[in-house]
Coordinates of C-alpha atoms in Angstrom, one line a residue:
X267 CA 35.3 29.6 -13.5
X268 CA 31.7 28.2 -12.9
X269 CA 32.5 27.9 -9.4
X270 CA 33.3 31.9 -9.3
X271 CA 30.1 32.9 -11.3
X272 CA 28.5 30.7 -8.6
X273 CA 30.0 32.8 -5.6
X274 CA 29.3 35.9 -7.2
X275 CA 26.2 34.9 -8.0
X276 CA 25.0 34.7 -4.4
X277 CA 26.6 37.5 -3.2
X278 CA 24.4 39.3 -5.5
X279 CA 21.6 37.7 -4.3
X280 CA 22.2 38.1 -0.5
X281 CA 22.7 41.7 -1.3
X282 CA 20.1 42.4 -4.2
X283 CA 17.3 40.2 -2.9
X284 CA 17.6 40.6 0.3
X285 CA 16.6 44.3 -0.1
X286 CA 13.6 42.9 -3.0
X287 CA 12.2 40.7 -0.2
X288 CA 12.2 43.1 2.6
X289 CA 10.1 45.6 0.5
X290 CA 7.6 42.7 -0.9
X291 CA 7.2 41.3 3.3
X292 CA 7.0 44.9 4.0
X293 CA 3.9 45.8 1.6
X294 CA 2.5 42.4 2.9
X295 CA 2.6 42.1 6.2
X296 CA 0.8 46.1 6.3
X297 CA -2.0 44.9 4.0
X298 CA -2.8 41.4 5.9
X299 CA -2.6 43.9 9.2
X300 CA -5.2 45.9 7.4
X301 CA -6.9 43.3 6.4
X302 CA -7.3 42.1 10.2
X303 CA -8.0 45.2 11.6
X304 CA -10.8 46.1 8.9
X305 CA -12.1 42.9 8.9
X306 CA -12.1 41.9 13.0
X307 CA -15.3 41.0 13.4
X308 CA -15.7 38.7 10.5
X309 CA -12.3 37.0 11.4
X310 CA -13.7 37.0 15.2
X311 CA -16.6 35.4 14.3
X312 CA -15.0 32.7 12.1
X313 CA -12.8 31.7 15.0
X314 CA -15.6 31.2 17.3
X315 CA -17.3 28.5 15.1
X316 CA -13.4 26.9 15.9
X317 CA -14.3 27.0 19.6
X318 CA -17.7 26.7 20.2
X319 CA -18.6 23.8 17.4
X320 CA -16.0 20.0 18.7
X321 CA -16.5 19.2 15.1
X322 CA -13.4 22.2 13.8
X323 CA -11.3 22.1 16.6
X324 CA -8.9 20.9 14.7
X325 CA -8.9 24.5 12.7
X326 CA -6.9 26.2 15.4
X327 CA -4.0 24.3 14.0
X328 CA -4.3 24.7 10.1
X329 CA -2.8 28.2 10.3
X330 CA 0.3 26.7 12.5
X331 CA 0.8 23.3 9.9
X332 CA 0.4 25.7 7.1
X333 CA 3.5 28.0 8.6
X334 CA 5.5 25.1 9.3
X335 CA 5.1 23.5 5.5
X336 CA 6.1 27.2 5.0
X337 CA 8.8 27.1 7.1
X338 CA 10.1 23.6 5.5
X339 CA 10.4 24.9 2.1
X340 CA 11.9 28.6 3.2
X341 CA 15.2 27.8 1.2
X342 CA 13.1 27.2 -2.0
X343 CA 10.9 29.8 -1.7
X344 CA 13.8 31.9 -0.8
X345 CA 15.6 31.6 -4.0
X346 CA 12.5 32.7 -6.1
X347 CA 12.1 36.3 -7.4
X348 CA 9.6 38.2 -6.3
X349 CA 7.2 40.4 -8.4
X350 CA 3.8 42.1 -8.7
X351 CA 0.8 40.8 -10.0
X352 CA -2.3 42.8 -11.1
X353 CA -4.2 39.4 -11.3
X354 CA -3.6 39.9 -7.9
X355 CA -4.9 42.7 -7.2
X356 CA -7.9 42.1 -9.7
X357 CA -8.6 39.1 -7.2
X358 CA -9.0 41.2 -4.3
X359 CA -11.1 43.6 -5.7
X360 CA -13.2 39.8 -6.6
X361 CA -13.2 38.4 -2.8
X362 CA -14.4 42.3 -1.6
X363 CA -17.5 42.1 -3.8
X364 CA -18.3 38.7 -2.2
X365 CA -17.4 39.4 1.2
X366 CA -19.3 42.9 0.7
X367 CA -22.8 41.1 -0.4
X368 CA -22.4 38.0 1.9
X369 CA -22.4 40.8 4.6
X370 CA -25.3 42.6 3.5
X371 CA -26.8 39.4 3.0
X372 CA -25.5 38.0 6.8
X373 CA -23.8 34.7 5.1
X374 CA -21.3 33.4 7.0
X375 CA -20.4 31.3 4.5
X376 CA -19.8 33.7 2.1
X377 CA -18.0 36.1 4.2
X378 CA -15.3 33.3 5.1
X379 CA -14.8 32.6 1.7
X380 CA -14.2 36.0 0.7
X381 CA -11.6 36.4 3.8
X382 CA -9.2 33.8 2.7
X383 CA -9.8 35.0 -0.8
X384 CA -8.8 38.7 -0.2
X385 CA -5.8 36.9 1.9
X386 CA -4.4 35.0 -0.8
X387 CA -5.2 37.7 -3.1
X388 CA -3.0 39.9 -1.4
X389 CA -0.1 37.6 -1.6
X390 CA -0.3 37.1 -5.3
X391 CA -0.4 40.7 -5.9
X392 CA 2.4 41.8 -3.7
X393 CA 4.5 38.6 -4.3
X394 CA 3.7 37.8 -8.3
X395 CA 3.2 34.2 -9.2
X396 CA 6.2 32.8 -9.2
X397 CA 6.2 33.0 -5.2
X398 CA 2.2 32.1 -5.4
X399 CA 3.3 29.1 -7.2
X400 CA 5.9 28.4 -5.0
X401 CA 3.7 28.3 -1.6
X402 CA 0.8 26.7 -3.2
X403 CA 0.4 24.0 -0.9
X404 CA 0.7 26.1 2.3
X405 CA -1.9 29.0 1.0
X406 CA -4.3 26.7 -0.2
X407 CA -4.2 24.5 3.0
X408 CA -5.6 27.0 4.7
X409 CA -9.0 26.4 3.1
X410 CA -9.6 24.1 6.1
X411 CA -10.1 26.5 8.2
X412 CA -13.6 27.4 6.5
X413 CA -16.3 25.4 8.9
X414 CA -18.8 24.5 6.2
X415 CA -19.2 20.4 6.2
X416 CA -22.0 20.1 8.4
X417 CA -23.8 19.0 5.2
X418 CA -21.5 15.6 4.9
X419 CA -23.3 14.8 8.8
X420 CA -26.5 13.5 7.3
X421 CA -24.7 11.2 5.0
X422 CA -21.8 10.2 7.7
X423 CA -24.5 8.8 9.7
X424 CA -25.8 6.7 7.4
X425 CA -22.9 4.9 6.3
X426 CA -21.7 4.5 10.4
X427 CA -24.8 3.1 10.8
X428 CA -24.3 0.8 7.9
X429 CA -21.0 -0.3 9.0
X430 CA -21.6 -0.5 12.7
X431 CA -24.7 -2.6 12.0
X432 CA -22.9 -4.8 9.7
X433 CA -19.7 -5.4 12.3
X434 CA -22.5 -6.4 15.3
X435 CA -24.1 -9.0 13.2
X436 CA -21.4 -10.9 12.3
X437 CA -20.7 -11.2 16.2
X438 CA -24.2 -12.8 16.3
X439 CA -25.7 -10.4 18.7
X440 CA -29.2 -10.1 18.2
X441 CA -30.0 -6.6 16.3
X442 CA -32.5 -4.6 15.8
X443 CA -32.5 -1.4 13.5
X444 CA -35.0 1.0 13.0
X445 CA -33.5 4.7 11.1
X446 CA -30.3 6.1 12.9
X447 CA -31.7 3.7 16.0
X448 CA -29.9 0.3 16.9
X449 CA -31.4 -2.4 19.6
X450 CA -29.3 -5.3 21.2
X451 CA -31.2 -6.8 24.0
X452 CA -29.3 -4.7 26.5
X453 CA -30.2 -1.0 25.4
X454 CA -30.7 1.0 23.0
X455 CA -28.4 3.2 20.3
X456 CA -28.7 6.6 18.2
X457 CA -26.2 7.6 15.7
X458 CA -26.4 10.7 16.7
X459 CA -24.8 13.9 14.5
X460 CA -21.6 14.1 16.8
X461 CA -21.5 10.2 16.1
X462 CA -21.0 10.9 12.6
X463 CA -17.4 11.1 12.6
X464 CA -17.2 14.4 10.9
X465 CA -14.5 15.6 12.9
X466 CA -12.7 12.2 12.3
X467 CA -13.1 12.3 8.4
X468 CA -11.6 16.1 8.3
X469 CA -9.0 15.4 11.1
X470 CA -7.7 12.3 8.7
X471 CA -8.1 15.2 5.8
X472 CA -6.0 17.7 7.2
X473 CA -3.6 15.0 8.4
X474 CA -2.9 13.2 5.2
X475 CA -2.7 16.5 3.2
X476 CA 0.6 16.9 5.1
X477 CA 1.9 13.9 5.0
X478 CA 1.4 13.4 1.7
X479 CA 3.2 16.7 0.8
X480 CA 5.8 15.9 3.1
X481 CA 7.0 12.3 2.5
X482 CA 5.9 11.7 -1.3
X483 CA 7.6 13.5 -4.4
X484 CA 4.7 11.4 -6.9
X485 CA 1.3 13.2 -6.9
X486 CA -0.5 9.7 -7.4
X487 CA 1.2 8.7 -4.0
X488 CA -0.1 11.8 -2.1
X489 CA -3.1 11.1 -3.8
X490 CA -3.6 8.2 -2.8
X491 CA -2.5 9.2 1.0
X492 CA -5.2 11.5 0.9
X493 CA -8.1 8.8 0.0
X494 CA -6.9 6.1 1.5
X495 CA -6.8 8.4 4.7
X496 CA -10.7 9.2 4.1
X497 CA -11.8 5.6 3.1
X498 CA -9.8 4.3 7.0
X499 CA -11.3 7.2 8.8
X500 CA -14.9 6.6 7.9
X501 CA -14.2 2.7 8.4
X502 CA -12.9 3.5 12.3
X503 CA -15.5 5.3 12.8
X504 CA -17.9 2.7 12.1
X505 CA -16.2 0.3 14.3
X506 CA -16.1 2.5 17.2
X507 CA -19.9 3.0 17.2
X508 CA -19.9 -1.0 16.9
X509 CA -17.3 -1.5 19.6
X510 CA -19.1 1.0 21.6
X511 CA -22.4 -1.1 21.2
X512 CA -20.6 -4.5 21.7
X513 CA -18.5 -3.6 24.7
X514 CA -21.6 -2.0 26.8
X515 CA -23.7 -5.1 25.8
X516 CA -21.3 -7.2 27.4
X517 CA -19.8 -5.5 29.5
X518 CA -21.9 -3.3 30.9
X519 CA -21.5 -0.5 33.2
X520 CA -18.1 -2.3 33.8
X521 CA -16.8 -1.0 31.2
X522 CA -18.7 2.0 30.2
X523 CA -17.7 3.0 26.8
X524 CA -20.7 4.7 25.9
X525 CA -20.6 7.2 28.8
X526 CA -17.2 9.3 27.3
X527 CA -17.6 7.6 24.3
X528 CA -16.0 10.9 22.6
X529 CA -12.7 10.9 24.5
X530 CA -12.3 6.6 23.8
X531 CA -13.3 7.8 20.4
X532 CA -10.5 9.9 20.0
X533 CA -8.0 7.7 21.6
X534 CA -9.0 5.1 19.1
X535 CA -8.7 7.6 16.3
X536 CA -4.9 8.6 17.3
X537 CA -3.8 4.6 17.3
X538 CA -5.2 4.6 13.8
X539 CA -3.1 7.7 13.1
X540 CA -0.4 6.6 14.4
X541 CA -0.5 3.2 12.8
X542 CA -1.5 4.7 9.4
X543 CA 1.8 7.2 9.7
X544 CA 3.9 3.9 10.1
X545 CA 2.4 2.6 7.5
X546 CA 2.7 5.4 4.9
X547 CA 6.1 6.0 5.9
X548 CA 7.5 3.0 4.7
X549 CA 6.7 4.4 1.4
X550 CA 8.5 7.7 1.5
X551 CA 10.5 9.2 -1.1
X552 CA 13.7 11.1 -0.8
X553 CA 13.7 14.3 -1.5
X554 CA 16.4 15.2 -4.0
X555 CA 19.0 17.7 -3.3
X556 CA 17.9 21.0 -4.3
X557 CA 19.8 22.7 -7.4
X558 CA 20.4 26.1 -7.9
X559 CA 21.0 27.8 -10.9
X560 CA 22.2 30.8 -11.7
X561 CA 18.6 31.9 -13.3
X562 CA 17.8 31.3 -10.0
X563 CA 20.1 33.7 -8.6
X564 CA 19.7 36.4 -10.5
X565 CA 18.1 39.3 -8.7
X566 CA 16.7 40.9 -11.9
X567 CA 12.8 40.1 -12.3
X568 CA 11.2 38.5 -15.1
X569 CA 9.1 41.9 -16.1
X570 CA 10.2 45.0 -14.5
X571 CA 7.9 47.6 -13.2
X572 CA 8.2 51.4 -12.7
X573 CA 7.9 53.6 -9.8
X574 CA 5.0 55.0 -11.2
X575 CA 3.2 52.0 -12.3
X576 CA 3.6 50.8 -8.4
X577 CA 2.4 54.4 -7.4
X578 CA -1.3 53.5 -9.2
X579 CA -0.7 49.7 -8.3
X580 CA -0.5 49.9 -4.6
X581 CA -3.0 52.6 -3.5
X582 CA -5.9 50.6 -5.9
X583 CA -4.5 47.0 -3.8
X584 CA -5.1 49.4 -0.7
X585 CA -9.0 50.1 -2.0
X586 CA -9.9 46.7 -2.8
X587 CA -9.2 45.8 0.8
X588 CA -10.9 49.0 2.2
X589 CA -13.9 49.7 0.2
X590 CA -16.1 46.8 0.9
X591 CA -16.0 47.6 4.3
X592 CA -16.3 51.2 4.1
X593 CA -19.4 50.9 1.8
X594 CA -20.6 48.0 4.3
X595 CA -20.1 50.4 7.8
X596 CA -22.1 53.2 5.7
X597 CA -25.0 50.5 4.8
X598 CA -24.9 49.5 8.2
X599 CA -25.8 53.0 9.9
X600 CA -28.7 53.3 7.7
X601 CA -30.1 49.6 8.6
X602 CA -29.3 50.3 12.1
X603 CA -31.9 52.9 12.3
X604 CA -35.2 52.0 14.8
X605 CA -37.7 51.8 12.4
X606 CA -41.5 51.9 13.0
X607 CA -43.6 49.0 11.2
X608 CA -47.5 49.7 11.4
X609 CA -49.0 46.5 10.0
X610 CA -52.1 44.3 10.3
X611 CA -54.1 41.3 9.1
X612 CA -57.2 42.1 7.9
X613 CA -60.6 40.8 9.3
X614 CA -61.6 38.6 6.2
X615 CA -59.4 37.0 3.8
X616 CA -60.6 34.2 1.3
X617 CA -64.0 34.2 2.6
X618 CA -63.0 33.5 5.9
X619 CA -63.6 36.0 8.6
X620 CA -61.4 36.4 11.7
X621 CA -63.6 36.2 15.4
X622 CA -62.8 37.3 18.8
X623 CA -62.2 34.1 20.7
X624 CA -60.5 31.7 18.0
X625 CA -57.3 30.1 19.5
X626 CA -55.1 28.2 18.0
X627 CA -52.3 26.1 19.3
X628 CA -49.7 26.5 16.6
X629 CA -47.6 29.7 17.2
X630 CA -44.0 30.0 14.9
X631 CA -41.1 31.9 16.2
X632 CA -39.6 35.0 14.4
X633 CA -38.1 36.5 17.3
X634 CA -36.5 39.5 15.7
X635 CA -39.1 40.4 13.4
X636 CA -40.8 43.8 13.5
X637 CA -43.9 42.4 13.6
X638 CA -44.7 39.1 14.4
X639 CA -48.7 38.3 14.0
X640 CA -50.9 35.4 13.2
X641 CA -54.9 34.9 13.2
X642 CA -57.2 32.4 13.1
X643 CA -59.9 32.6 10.1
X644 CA -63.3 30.6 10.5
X645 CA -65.6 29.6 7.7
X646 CA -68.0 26.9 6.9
X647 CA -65.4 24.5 6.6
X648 CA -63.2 25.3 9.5
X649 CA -60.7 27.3 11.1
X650 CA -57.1 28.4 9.1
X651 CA -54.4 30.0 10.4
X652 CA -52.4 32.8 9.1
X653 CA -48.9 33.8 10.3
X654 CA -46.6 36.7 8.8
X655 CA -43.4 38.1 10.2
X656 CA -42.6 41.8 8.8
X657 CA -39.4 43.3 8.9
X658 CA -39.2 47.1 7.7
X659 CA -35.6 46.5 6.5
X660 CA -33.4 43.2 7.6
X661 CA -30.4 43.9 8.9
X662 CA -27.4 41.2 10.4
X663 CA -29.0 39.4 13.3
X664 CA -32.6 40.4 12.1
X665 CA -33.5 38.6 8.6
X666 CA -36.3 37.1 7.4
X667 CA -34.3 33.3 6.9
X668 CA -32.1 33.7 10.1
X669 CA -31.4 30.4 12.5
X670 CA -33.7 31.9 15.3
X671 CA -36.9 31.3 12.7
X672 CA -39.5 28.9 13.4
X673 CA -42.6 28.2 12.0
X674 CA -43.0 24.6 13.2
X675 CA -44.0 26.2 16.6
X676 CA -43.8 24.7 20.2
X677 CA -45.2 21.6 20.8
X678 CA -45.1 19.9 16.9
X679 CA -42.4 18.1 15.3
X680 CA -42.0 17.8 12.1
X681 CA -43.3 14.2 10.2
X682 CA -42.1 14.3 6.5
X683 CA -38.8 16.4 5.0
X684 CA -39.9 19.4 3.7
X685 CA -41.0 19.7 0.0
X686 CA -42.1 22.4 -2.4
X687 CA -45.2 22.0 -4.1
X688 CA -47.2 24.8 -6.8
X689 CA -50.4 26.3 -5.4
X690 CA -53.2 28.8 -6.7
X691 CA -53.1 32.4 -5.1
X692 CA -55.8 34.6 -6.5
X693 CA -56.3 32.7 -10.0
X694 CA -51.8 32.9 -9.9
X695 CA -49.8 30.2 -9.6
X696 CA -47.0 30.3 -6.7
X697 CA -44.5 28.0 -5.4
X698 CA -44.2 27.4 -1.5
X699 CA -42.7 25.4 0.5
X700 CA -45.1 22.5 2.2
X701 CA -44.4 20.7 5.9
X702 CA -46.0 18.4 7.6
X703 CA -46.1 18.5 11.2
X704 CA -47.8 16.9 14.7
X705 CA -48.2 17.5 18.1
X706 CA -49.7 14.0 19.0
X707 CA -53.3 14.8 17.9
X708 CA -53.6 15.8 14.9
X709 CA -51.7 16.9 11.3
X710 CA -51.2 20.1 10.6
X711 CA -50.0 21.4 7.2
X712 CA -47.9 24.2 6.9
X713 CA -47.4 26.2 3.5
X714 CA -44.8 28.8 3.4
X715 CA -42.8 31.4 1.3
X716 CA -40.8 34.9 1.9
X717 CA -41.7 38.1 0.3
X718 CA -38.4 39.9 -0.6
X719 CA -37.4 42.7 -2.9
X720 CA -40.8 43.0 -3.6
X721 CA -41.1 39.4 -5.1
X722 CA -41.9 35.8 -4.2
X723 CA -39.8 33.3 -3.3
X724 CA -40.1 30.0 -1.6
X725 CA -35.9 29.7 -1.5
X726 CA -33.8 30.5 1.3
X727 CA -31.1 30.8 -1.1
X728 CA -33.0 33.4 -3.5
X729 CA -34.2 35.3 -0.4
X730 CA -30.6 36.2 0.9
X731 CA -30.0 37.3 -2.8
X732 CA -32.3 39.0 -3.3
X733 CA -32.1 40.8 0.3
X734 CA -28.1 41.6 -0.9
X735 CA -29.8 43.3 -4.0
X736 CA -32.5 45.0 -2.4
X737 CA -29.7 46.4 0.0
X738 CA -26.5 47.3 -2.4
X739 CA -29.2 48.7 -5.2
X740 CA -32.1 50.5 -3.4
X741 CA -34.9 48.3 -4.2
X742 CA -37.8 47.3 -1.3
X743 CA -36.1 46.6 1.8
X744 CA -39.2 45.4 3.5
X745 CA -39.6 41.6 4.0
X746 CA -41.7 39.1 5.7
X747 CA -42.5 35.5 5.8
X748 CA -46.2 34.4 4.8
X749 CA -47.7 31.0 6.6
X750 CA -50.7 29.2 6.1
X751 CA -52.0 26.5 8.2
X752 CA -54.8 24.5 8.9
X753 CA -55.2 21.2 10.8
X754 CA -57.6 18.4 11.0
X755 CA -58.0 14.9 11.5
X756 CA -57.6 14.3 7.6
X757 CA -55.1 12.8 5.1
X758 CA -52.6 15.7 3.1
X759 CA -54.7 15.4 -0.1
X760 CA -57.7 16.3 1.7
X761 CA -55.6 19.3 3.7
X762 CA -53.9 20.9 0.6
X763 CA -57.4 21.1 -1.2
X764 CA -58.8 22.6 2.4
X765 CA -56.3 25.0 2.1
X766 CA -56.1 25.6 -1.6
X767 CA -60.0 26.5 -1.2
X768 CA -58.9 29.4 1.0
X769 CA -56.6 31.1 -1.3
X770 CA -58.2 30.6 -4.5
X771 CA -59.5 34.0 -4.8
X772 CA -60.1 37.5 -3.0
X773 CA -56.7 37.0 -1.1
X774 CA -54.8 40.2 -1.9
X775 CA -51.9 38.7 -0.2
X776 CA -49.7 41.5 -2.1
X777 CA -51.7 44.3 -1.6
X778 CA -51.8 43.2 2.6
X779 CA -47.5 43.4 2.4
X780 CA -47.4 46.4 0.5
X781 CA -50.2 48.3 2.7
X782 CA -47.8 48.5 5.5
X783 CA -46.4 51.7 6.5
X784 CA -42.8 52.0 7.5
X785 CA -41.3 55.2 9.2
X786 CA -37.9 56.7 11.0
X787 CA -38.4 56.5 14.9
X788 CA -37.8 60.3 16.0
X789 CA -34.6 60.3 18.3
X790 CA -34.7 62.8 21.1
X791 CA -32.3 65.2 20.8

């Protein structure tokens, strides 16, 4: 008699959920179309970083592992009902509001975010969670694909260094470290980023997630998969910057490691792979049989939901996708427009008065800016410089904290990691940012800070939001950067009070941004 209800049980199924399915994959596969199409650019974009940048070329196959994890638990996944979720859709509407102000505010970072969101949004809400549940590993696997780890390089290289450098001297090879820099008597050795083993650590990542999902049933066992994966990569990575070193310093060009050192790097990298997956797999767990019940049959969902329910339900999943880009492309036809920036520096500033004939040899880089102009001020004292970049409204490509921007100018490098420090505009305090830079000769001190939205800010970070609110809620869409510099054969004490002396008082820096005029270009007809 079980037997029977068994049978009957999956006939219903084939026949019931086969039709539920199709109409759930139907609804889905049209939004994540619409999603694609809508969203090309942004998706474009995002796989670009995959090609361009060695470091994520590993992201080409996340999408492909996270279909075949899909594709290894079909017959489990099959069996669960699928529903609706407004959560769902609630989501969406979420990851459109943060793609829609990363765009307006040209973060890539943000718009990424917000495109996996809006994708696993969609298959909550057309799926319900039971399904969500159910592909949880394979949906949220496909977080690696966002390319935003650069900021682990700094730290990577460190610790390589620290390793390599410890692996050389117990070899007894005479060593010499100076930074990311490493002497042996035969040449000389940067840990350079693409040394840092970035790509190794999230290779090993991506790796080990699957593994782990794969061979172990016990979450401490995939956990510890997952680390132990980490802990070995960074270690090989170290001792393939140290084999690198030994091997050319005793070798020589004979054996030339360090000239493709990337491609031996990666070779080394698959025996550890390999040898790790031999490893781990002598610890697998069987999977046990999979048992289905006959709650698990049943076609009926869990809560029902009308005709007309899904008539409101579907066309507002349908908005969530579209809106953000439809408010976005109307934003963007406005920005678009050529714009005419009349703006000046004025002749004295601070008590410092600006001659025909003062040169200076520090000249930053805005290249998209709509006005791009710096002078030279002479008093008593000295000579300061002044530098502002005006944009009449930023746009995507043209911002005033963009990747293109330079104010270190050709010729200097930088000498000390930037810092923020408080100075004393007009009797006012304000915070800027403060760099120290040389070209050889002399020091040059650099403070900085953006005017955005009408307000000052010395954060790259507050500048972008502040550009997204000045965008989506009509406040001042001008912007510029203000620099001031001066340089001498001084100490930085001695240069902030030099420059601190300038700006004290009777510098209307405010007035100066808000005097220029911005107009429409006429288009000829």
């Amino acid at each position: 008699m079980g037997v029977d209800k068994l049978e009957a049980g999956a006939f219903a199924r084939d026949r019931g959920d086969n039709r539920v399915w199709r109409r759930h994959l139907l609804l889905f596969f049209a939004l994540v179309a619409l999603l694609i199409a809508l969203y090309w650019q942004s998706w474009s974009r995002l796989v670009g970083v995959w090609q361009h940048e060695t470091t994520y070329n590993y992201c080409f196959l996340i999408p492909l592992v996270s279909l075949y994890i899909l594709r290894a638990r079909w017959k489990e996944v099959i069996h669960l009902r699928p529903g609706w979720s407004l959560m769902g859709a609630v989501a969406c509407l979420g990851a459109g509001a943060l793609w829609l102000v990363s765009d307006v505010a040209d973060v890539a970072l943000g718009r990424q975010v917000a495109l996996l969101a809006l994708f696993q949004g969609i298959v909550l809400a057309t799926f319900g969670w039971r399904v969500f549940w159910g592909v949880f590993f394979p949906l949220q696997y496909l977080w690696l694909m966002i390319p935003t780890w650069a900021f682990l390089i700094p730290s990577l290289q460190k610790t390589t260094l620290s390793l390599a450098e410890m692996m050389i001297r117990i070899t007894n090879v005479p060593l010499y470290v100076d930074g990311l820099l490493m002497e042996v008597p035969s040449g000389l050795y940067r840990v350079a980023p693409e040394c840092s083993g970035l790509n190794f650590l999230l290779a090993a990542a991506a790796l080990s997630l699957v593994f782990g999902i794969l061979m172990y049933q016990s979450v401490m066992k995939r956990v510890a998969a997952f680390v132990i994966s980490l802990i070995v990569a960074v270690l090989a990575n170290g001792a393939r910057v140290a084999v690198i070193v030994l091997f050319n310093h005793w070798g020589g060009t004979k054996i030339g490691l360090a000239g493709d050192h990337l491609t031996w790097g990666w070779g080394f990298f698959a025996v550890i792979v390999v040898f790790m997956i031999w490893l781990g797999s002598r610890f697998a767990d069987r999977r046990p049989e999979q048992k289905i019940t006959m709650d698990d049959l049943s076609v009926t969902p869990r809560k029902s939901y009308s005709a007309a329910i899904l008539v409101v339900f579907i066309p507002f999943l349908i908005a969530t996708i579209f809106a953000p880009y439809g408010y976005a492309y109307m934003l963007e036809q406005d920005m678009n427009a050529d714009r005419r920036v009349a703006f000046a520096l004025p002749d004295k500033l601070g008590g410092a008065v600006h001659e025909d004939g003062l040169t200076s040899n520090w000249n930053p880089v805005f290249p998209k800016a709509d006005v791009a102009v710096r002078e030279v001020y002479a008093a008593q004292d000295g000579n300061r410089d002044l530098f502002v970049a005006y944009y009449g409204m930023q746009q995507s490509g043209k911002e005033v904290v963009g990747f293109d921007n330079s104010f270190i100018g050709h010729g200097y490098r930088t000498i000390a990691p930037a810092r923020t420090t408080i100075i004393t505009v007009n009797g006012s305090p304000l915070t800027v940012v403060e760099n120290h830079l040389s070209n050889g000769n002399g020091m040059r001190l650099v403070w900085s800070w953006y005017w955005v939205d009408g307000q000052f800010t010395h954060s790259d970070v507050m500048a972008k939001i502040l550009q997204a609110k000045a965008t989506l809620l009509g406040g001042e869409t001008r912007a510029a950067l203000v620099a001031l510099s001066a340089e001498k054969q001084m100490d930085a004490p001695e240069l902030r009070d030099y420059l601190q002396s300038w700006v004290q008082q009777n510098f209307p820096v405010t007035g100066m941004l808000n005097g220029a005029s911005v107009t429409l270009a006429e288009t000829a007809d």
